[in-house]
Structure formats: structure tokens, C-alpha cells
GROMACS .gro file of N, CA, C and O in nm:
model
  324
    1UNK      N    1   1.435   0.760   1.197
    1UNK     CA    2   1.374   0.640   1.144
    1UNK      C    3   1.279   0.582   1.249
    1UNK      O    4   1.307   0.586   1.367
    2UNK      N    5   1.171   0.526   1.202
    2UNK     CA    6   1.071   0.468   1.291
    2UNK      C    7   1.120   0.335   1.348
    2UNK      O    8   1.191   0.260   1.280
    3UNK      N    9   1.081   0.305   1.470
    3UNK     CA   10   1.116   0.177   1.529
    3UNK      C   11   1.034   0.067   1.462
    3UNK      O   12   0.934   0.093   1.393
    4UNK      N   13   1.075  -0.056   1.485
    4UNK     CA   14   1.007  -0.171   1.427
    4UNK      C   15   0.862  -0.174   1.473
    4UNK      O   16   0.771  -0.195   1.393
    5UNK      N   17   0.840  -0.150   1.600
    5UNK     CA   18   0.704  -0.154   1.655
    5UNK      C   19   0.617  -0.044   1.595
    5UNK      O   20   0.500  -0.066   1.562
    6UNK      N   21   0.673   0.075   1.579
    6UNK     CA   22   0.597   0.186   1.519
    6UNK      C   23   0.565   0.158   1.373
    6UNK      O   24   0.457   0.189   1.325
    7UNK      N   25   0.660   0.097   1.301
    7UNK     CA   26   0.634   0.063   1.160
    7UNK      C   27   0.525  -0.042   1.148
    7UNK      O   28   0.443  -0.038   1.058
    8UNK      N   29   0.522  -0.139   1.240
    8UNK     CA   30   0.416  -0.241   1.238
    8UNK      C   31   0.279  -0.177   1.260
    8UNK      O   32   0.182  -0.210   1.193
    9UNK      N   33   0.273  -0.086   1.356
    9UNK     CA   34   0.145  -0.019   1.383
    9UNK      C   35   0.103   0.070   1.266
    9UNK      O   36  -0.014   0.073   1.229
   10UNK      N   37   0.198   0.141   1.208
   10UNK     CA   38   0.168   0.226   1.093
   10UNK      C   39   0.125   0.141   0.973
   10UNK      O   40   0.031   0.177   0.901
   11UNK      N   41   0.188   0.027   0.952
   11UNK     CA   42   0.149  -0.062   0.843
   11UNK      C   43   0.007  -0.113   0.863
   11UNK      O   44  -0.071  -0.119   0.767
   12UNK      N   45  -0.028  -0.147   0.984
   12UNK     CA   46  -0.164  -0.193   1.013
   12UNK      C   47  -0.265  -0.081   0.988
   12UNK      O   48  -0.371  -0.104   0.928
   13UNK      N   49  -0.232   0.039   1.029
   13UNK     CA   50  -0.320   0.154   1.005
   13UNK      C   51  -0.338   0.179   0.856
   13UNK      O   52  -0.449   0.203   0.808
   14UNK      N   53  -0.229   0.170   0.782
   14UNK     CA   54  -0.236   0.190   0.637
   14UNK      C   55  -0.324   0.084   0.572
   14UNK      O   56  -0.408   0.115   0.486
   15UNK      N   57  -0.311  -0.041   0.615
   15UNK     CA   58  -0.389  -0.148   0.555
   15UNK      C   59  -0.537  -0.142   0.593
   15UNK      O   60  -0.624  -0.172   0.512
   16UNK      N   61  -0.566  -0.100   0.716
   16UNK     CA   62  -0.705  -0.099   0.762
   16UNK      C   63  -0.781   0.027   0.724
   16UNK      O   64  -0.902   0.023   0.706
   17UNK      N   65  -0.711   0.139   0.713
   17UNK     CA   66  -0.778   0.267   0.683
   17UNK      C   67  -0.737   0.321   0.546
   17UNK      O   68  -0.822   0.358   0.465
   18UNK      N   69  -0.608   0.326   0.522
   18UNK     CA   70  -0.558   0.387   0.399
   18UNK      C   71  -0.591   0.312   0.272
   18UNK      O   72  -0.631   0.372   0.171
   19UNK      N   73  -0.577   0.181   0.275
   19UNK     CA   74  -0.605   0.102   0.154
   19UNK      C   75  -0.752   0.107   0.114
   19UNK      O   76  -0.781   0.131  -0.004
   20UNK      N   77  -0.847   0.090   0.206
   20UNK     CA   78  -0.987   0.105   0.164
   20UNK      C   79  -1.019   0.245   0.112
   20UNK      O   80  -1.094   0.260   0.015
   21UNK      N   81  -0.961   0.347   0.173
   21UNK     CA   82  -0.983   0.484   0.124
   21UNK      C   83  -0.925   0.500  -0.016
   21UNK      O   84  -0.986   0.563  -0.103
   22UNK      N   85  -0.806   0.442  -0.040
   22UNK     CA   86  -0.746   0.450  -0.172
   22UNK      C   87  -0.831   0.376  -0.275
   22UNK      O   88  -0.843   0.421  -0.389
   23UNK      N   89  -0.888   0.263  -0.237
   23UNK     CA   90  -0.974   0.189  -0.329
   23UNK      C   91  -1.095   0.272  -0.371
   23UNK      O   92  -1.133   0.272  -0.488
   24UNK      N   93  -1.153   0.342  -0.276
   24UNK     CA   94  -1.267   0.428  -0.309
   24UNK      C   95  -1.224   0.538  -0.406
   24UNK      O   96  -1.293   0.565  -0.505
   25UNK      N   97  -1.109   0.599  -0.381
   25UNK     CA   98  -1.060   0.705  -0.470
   25UNK      C   99  -1.028   0.649  -0.609
   25UNK      O  100  -1.064   0.710  -0.711
   26UNK      N  101  -0.965   0.533  -0.616
   26UNK     CA  102  -0.928   0.473  -0.745
   26UNK      C  103  -1.052   0.435  -0.826
   26UNK      O  104  -1.060   0.464  -0.946
   27UNK      N  105  -1.150   0.374  -0.762
   27UNK     CA  106  -1.273   0.335  -0.833
   27UNK      C  107  -1.351   0.459  -0.876
   27UNK      O  108  -1.407   0.462  -0.986
   28UNK      N  109  -1.351   0.561  -0.793
   28UNK     CA  110  -1.418   0.687  -0.830
   28UNK      C  111  -1.349   0.750  -0.951
   28UNK      O  112  -1.417   0.800  -1.041
   29UNK      N  113  -1.217   0.746  -0.954
   29UNK     CA  114  -1.144   0.802  -1.068
   29UNK      C  115  -1.175   0.725  -1.197
   29UNK      O  116  -1.194   0.786  -1.303
   30UNK      N  117  -1.181   0.593  -1.189
   30UNK     CA  118  -1.213   0.514  -1.309
   30UNK      C  119  -1.357   0.540  -1.353
   30UNK      O  120  -1.385   0.552  -1.474
   31UNK      N  121  -1.448   0.551  -1.258
   31UNK     CA  122  -1.588   0.584  -1.294
   31UNK      C  123  -1.597   0.723  -1.356
   31UNK      O  124  -1.676   0.744  -1.449
   32UNK      N  125  -1.518   0.817  -1.307
   32UNK     CA  126  -1.516   0.951  -1.366
   32UNK      C  127  -1.464   0.944  -1.510
   32UNK      O  128  -1.518   1.011  -1.599
   33UNK      N  129  -1.360   0.862  -1.532
   33UNK     CA  130  -1.309   0.847  -1.669
   33UNK      C  131  -1.415   0.787  -1.760
   33UNK      O  132  -1.429   0.829  -1.874
   34UNK      N  133  -1.490   0.691  -1.708
   34UNK     CA  134  -1.598   0.631  -1.788
   34UNK      C  135  -1.704   0.735  -1.823
   34UNK      O  136  -1.754   0.739  -1.936
   35UNK      N  137  -1.740   0.818  -1.727
   35UNK     CA  138  -1.843   0.920  -1.751
   35UNK      C  139  -1.794   1.029  -1.845
   35UNK      O  140  -1.871   1.083  -1.925
   36UNK      N  141  -1.665   1.061  -1.837
   36UNK     CA  142  -1.610   1.168  -1.919
   36UNK      C  143  -1.581   1.124  -2.062
   36UNK      O  144  -1.620   1.191  -2.157
   37UNK      N  145  -1.512   1.012  -2.078
   37UNK     CA  146  -1.466   0.969  -2.210
   37UNK      C  147  -1.536   0.844  -2.261
   37UNK      O  148  -1.500   0.793  -2.367
   38UNK      N  149  -1.627   0.792  -2.186
   38UNK     CA  150  -1.694   0.669  -2.228
   38UNK      C  151  -1.620   0.547  -2.179
   38UNK      O  152  -1.508   0.555  -2.129
   39UNK      N  153  -1.683   0.433  -2.195
   39UNK     CA  154  -1.625   0.307  -2.147
   39UNK      C  155  -1.500   0.273  -2.227
   39UNK      O  156  -1.499   0.277  -2.350
   40UNK      N  157  -1.394   0.239  -2.155
   40UNK     CA  158  -1.267   0.202  -2.217
   40UNK      C  159  -1.273   0.054  -2.258
   40UNK      O  160  -1.351  -0.023  -2.204
   41UNK      N  161  -1.189   0.014  -2.352
   41UNK     CA  162  -1.179  -0.129  -2.383
   41UNK      C  163  -1.136  -0.207  -2.257
   41UNK      O  164  -1.069  -0.152  -2.170
   42UNK      N  165  -1.171  -0.333  -2.251
   42UNK     CA  166  -1.144  -0.413  -2.132
   42UNK      C  167  -0.994  -0.420  -2.101
   42UNK      O  168  -0.954  -0.416  -1.985
   43UNK      N  169  -0.910  -0.427  -2.203
   43UNK     CA  170  -0.766  -0.434  -2.180
   43UNK      C  171  -0.715  -0.304  -2.118
   43UNK      O  172  -0.624  -0.306  -2.035
   44UNK      N  173  -0.775  -0.190  -2.155
   44UNK     CA  174  -0.734  -0.063  -2.098
   44UNK      C  175  -0.778  -0.053  -1.953
   44UNK      O  176  -0.703  -0.003  -1.867
   45UNK      N  177  -0.898  -0.102  -1.921
   45UNK     CA  178  -0.944  -0.100  -1.782
   45UNK      C  179  -0.857  -0.189  -1.695
   45UNK      O  180  -0.823  -0.152  -1.582
   46UNK      N  181  -0.822  -0.306  -1.746
   46UNK     CA  182  -0.734  -0.396  -1.670
   46UNK      C  183  -0.600  -0.329  -1.645
   46UNK      O  184  -0.546  -0.334  -1.534
   47UNK      N  185  -0.545  -0.266  -1.747
   47UNK     CA  186  -0.418  -0.196  -1.733
   47UNK      C  187  -0.428  -0.083  -1.631
   47UNK      O  188  -0.339  -0.067  -1.547
   48UNK      N  189  -0.536  -0.006  -1.635
   48UNK     CA  190  -0.555   0.103  -1.539
   48UNK      C  191  -0.563   0.049  -1.397
   48UNK      O  192  -0.497   0.102  -1.306
   49UNK      N  193  -0.641  -0.057  -1.376
   49UNK     CA  194  -0.653  -0.115  -1.242
   49UNK      C  195  -0.521  -0.176  -1.194
   49UNK      O  196  -0.488  -0.169  -1.075
   50UNK      N  197  -0.443  -0.235  -1.283
   50UNK     CA  198  -0.312  -0.288  -1.245
   50UNK      C  199  -0.217  -0.177  -1.202
   50UNK      O  200  -0.146  -0.189  -1.102
   51UNK      N  201  -0.214  -0.070  -1.280
   51UNK     CA  202  -0.128   0.043  -1.245
   51UNK      C  203  -0.171   0.103  -1.112
   51UNK      O  204  -0.087   0.129  -1.024
   52UNK      N  205  -0.301   0.125  -1.094
   52UNK     CA  206  -0.349   0.180  -0.968
   52UNK      C  207  -0.324   0.083  -0.852
   52UNK      O  208  -0.300   0.126  -0.739
   53UNK      N  209  -0.327  -0.047  -0.879
   53UNK     CA  210  -0.301  -0.146  -0.776
   53UNK      C  211  -0.157  -0.143  -0.725
   53UNK      O  212  -0.131  -0.168  -0.608
   54UNK      N  213  -0.063  -0.115  -0.812
   54UNK     CA  214   0.076  -0.105  -0.770
   54UNK      C  215   0.114   0.035  -0.723
   54UNK      O  216   0.206   0.051  -0.645
   55UNK      N  217   0.043   0.134  -0.767
   55UNK     CA  218   0.077   0.273  -0.737
   55UNK      C  219   0.063   0.306  -0.589
   55UNK      O  220   0.142   0.383  -0.536
   56UNK      N  221  -0.033   0.245  -0.520
   56UNK     CA  222  -0.057   0.280  -0.381
   56UNK      C  223   0.057   0.239  -0.290
   56UNK      O  224   0.081   0.301  -0.186
   57UNK      N  225   0.133   0.136  -0.325
   57UNK     CA  226   0.236   0.084  -0.237
   57UNK      C  227   0.367   0.163  -0.245
   57UNK      O  228   0.446   0.161  -0.151
   58UNK      N  229   0.390   0.234  -0.353
   58UNK     CA  230   0.518   0.302  -0.371
   58UNK      C  231   0.555   0.397  -0.256
   58UNK      O  232   0.668   0.393  -0.209
   59UNK      N  233   0.463   0.481  -0.208
   59UNK     CA  234   0.504   0.569  -0.098
   59UNK      C  235   0.526   0.496   0.035
   59UNK      O  236   0.591   0.548   0.123
   60UNK      N  237   0.475   0.374   0.047
   60UNK     CA  238   0.480   0.304   0.175
   60UNK      C  239   0.577   0.187   0.177
   60UNK      O  240   0.576   0.107   0.270
   61UNK      N  241   0.662   0.176   0.078
   61UNK     CA  242   0.756   0.065   0.073
   61UNK      C  243   0.844   0.059   0.197
   61UNK      O  244   0.868  -0.048   0.251
   62UNK      N  245   0.892   0.172   0.242
   62UNK     CA  246   0.981   0.174   0.358
   62UNK      C  247   0.909   0.129   0.485
   62UNK      O  248   0.970   0.067   0.572
   63UNK      N  249   0.781   0.158   0.494
   63UNK     CA  250   0.705   0.117   0.611
   63UNK      C  251   0.686  -0.034   0.613
   63UNK      O  252   0.701  -0.099   0.717
   64UNK      N  253   0.655  -0.094   0.499
   64UNK     CA  254   0.626  -0.237   0.493
   64UNK      C  255   0.750  -0.325   0.486
   64UNK      O  256   0.741  -0.445   0.511
   65UNK      N  257   0.865  -0.269   0.455
   65UNK     CA  258   0.986  -0.350   0.440
   65UNK      C  259   1.027  -0.410   0.575
   65UNK      O  260   1.049  -0.340   0.672
   66UNK      N  261   1.035  -0.543   0.581
   66UNK     CA  262   1.082  -0.612   0.700
   66UNK      C  263   0.977  -0.634   0.807
   66UNK      O  264   1.010  -0.683   0.915
   67UNK      N  265   0.852  -0.601   0.781
   67UNK     CA  266   0.749  -0.613   0.883
   67UNK      C  267   0.720  -0.759   0.917
   67UNK      O  268   0.691  -0.793   1.031
   68UNK      N  269   0.731  -0.849   0.823
   68UNK     CA  270   0.702  -0.989   0.848
   68UNK      C  271   0.813  -1.064   0.919
   68UNK      O  272   0.796  -1.178   0.959
   69UNK      N  273   0.927  -1.002   0.937
   69UNK     CA  274   1.039  -1.066   1.003
   69UNK      C  275   1.032  -1.041   1.154
   69UNK      O  276   0.964  -0.949   1.199
   70UNK      N  277   1.105  -1.119   1.231
   70UNK     CA  278   1.107  -1.094   1.377
   70UNK      C  279   1.167  -0.958   1.409
   70UNK      O  280   1.244  -0.901   1.331
   71UNK      N  281   1.133  -0.906   1.525
   71UNK     CA  282   1.179  -0.774   1.569
   71UNK      C  283   1.332  -0.776   1.584
   71UNK      O  284   1.386  -0.850   1.664
   72UNK      N  285   1.403  -0.694   1.506
   72UNK     CA  286   1.549  -0.692   1.516
   72UNK      C  287   1.597  -0.634   1.649
   72UNK      O  288   1.705  -0.667   1.696
   73UNK      N  289   1.519  -0.551   1.712
   73UNK     CA  290   1.557  -0.493   1.841
   73UNK      C  291   1.554  -0.597   1.953
   73UNK      O  292   1.630  -0.588   2.048
   74UNK      N  293   1.466  -0.697   1.943
   74UNK     CA  294   1.458  -0.799   2.047
   74UNK      C  295   1.583  -0.886   2.046
   74UNK      O  296   1.626  -0.936   2.149
   75UNK      N  297   1.644  -0.908   1.929
   75UNK     CA  298   1.767  -0.985   1.921
   75UNK      C  299   1.881  -0.913   1.990
   75UNK      O  300   1.962  -0.973   2.058
   76UNK      N  301   1.888  -0.782   1.975
   76UNK     CA  302   1.993  -0.704   2.038
   76UNK      C  303   1.979  -0.708   2.190
   76UNK      O  304   2.075  -0.716   2.262
   77UNK      N  305   1.856  -0.706   2.238
   77UNK     CA  306   1.833  -0.709   2.383
   77UNK      C  307   1.872  -0.843   2.443
   77UNK      O  308   1.928  -0.849   2.551
   78UNK      N  309   1.843  -0.953   2.371
   78UNK     CA  310   1.877  -1.085   2.425
   78UNK      C  311   2.027  -1.110   2.421
   78UNK      O  312   2.080  -1.181   2.505
   79UNK      N  313   2.098  -1.052   2.326
   79UNK     CA  314   2.243  -1.068   2.319
   79UNK      C  315   2.311  -0.995   2.434
   79UNK      O  316   2.411  -1.039   2.485
   80UNK      N  317   2.259  -0.882   2.475
   80UNK     CA  318   2.319  -0.803   2.583
   80UNK      C  319   2.296  -0.867   2.719
   80UNK      O  320   2.373  -0.848   2.810
   81UNK      N  321   2.189  -0.942   2.733
   81UNK     CA  322   2.154  -1.000   2.864
   81UNK      C  323   2.246  -1.111   2.904
   81UNK      O  324   2.307  -1.179   2.836
   0.00000   0.00000   0.00000
């Protein structure tokens, strides 16, 4: 398992590099669908963007879980001192 510090760094990397790259891929996919099958109704496009908006986070849930909380390892170090 990754340490708290490593997860924070990985989360930052995912947000700064991975998320913009995913946005480009998602918008390209929707544009490809428009070119292939024609423009979808607005409700379908909203649904597609909502699904794609939640889909990117599923593989990274474990990385982002607990990142906003204080470092649990620092508490253990202060208790031992």
C-alpha cells in the first residue's frame, strides 16, 4: 500500500496531468459520436457527459480516499515521542 505522502503526490499528478488528458479523450469520443451518428439530443449529451464525468474517478478512488485529512503517520510519530 502507498504511504500517505505518496498518495498525495500521486493524486496531484492525476489531477494536473491525468484529468486534462482524460477530458481531451472524453471530448474527442463525444465528437466522434457526433460525426458518426449525428448530433444526439441534448438530454443524451448531458447523460453522456455525466457518465464520463464520474467514470474517470472509479479507478482512482483508493488514491484520493483520505487525502484531505491530516497525515495519519504523523500522529503515530508524535505518540511515540
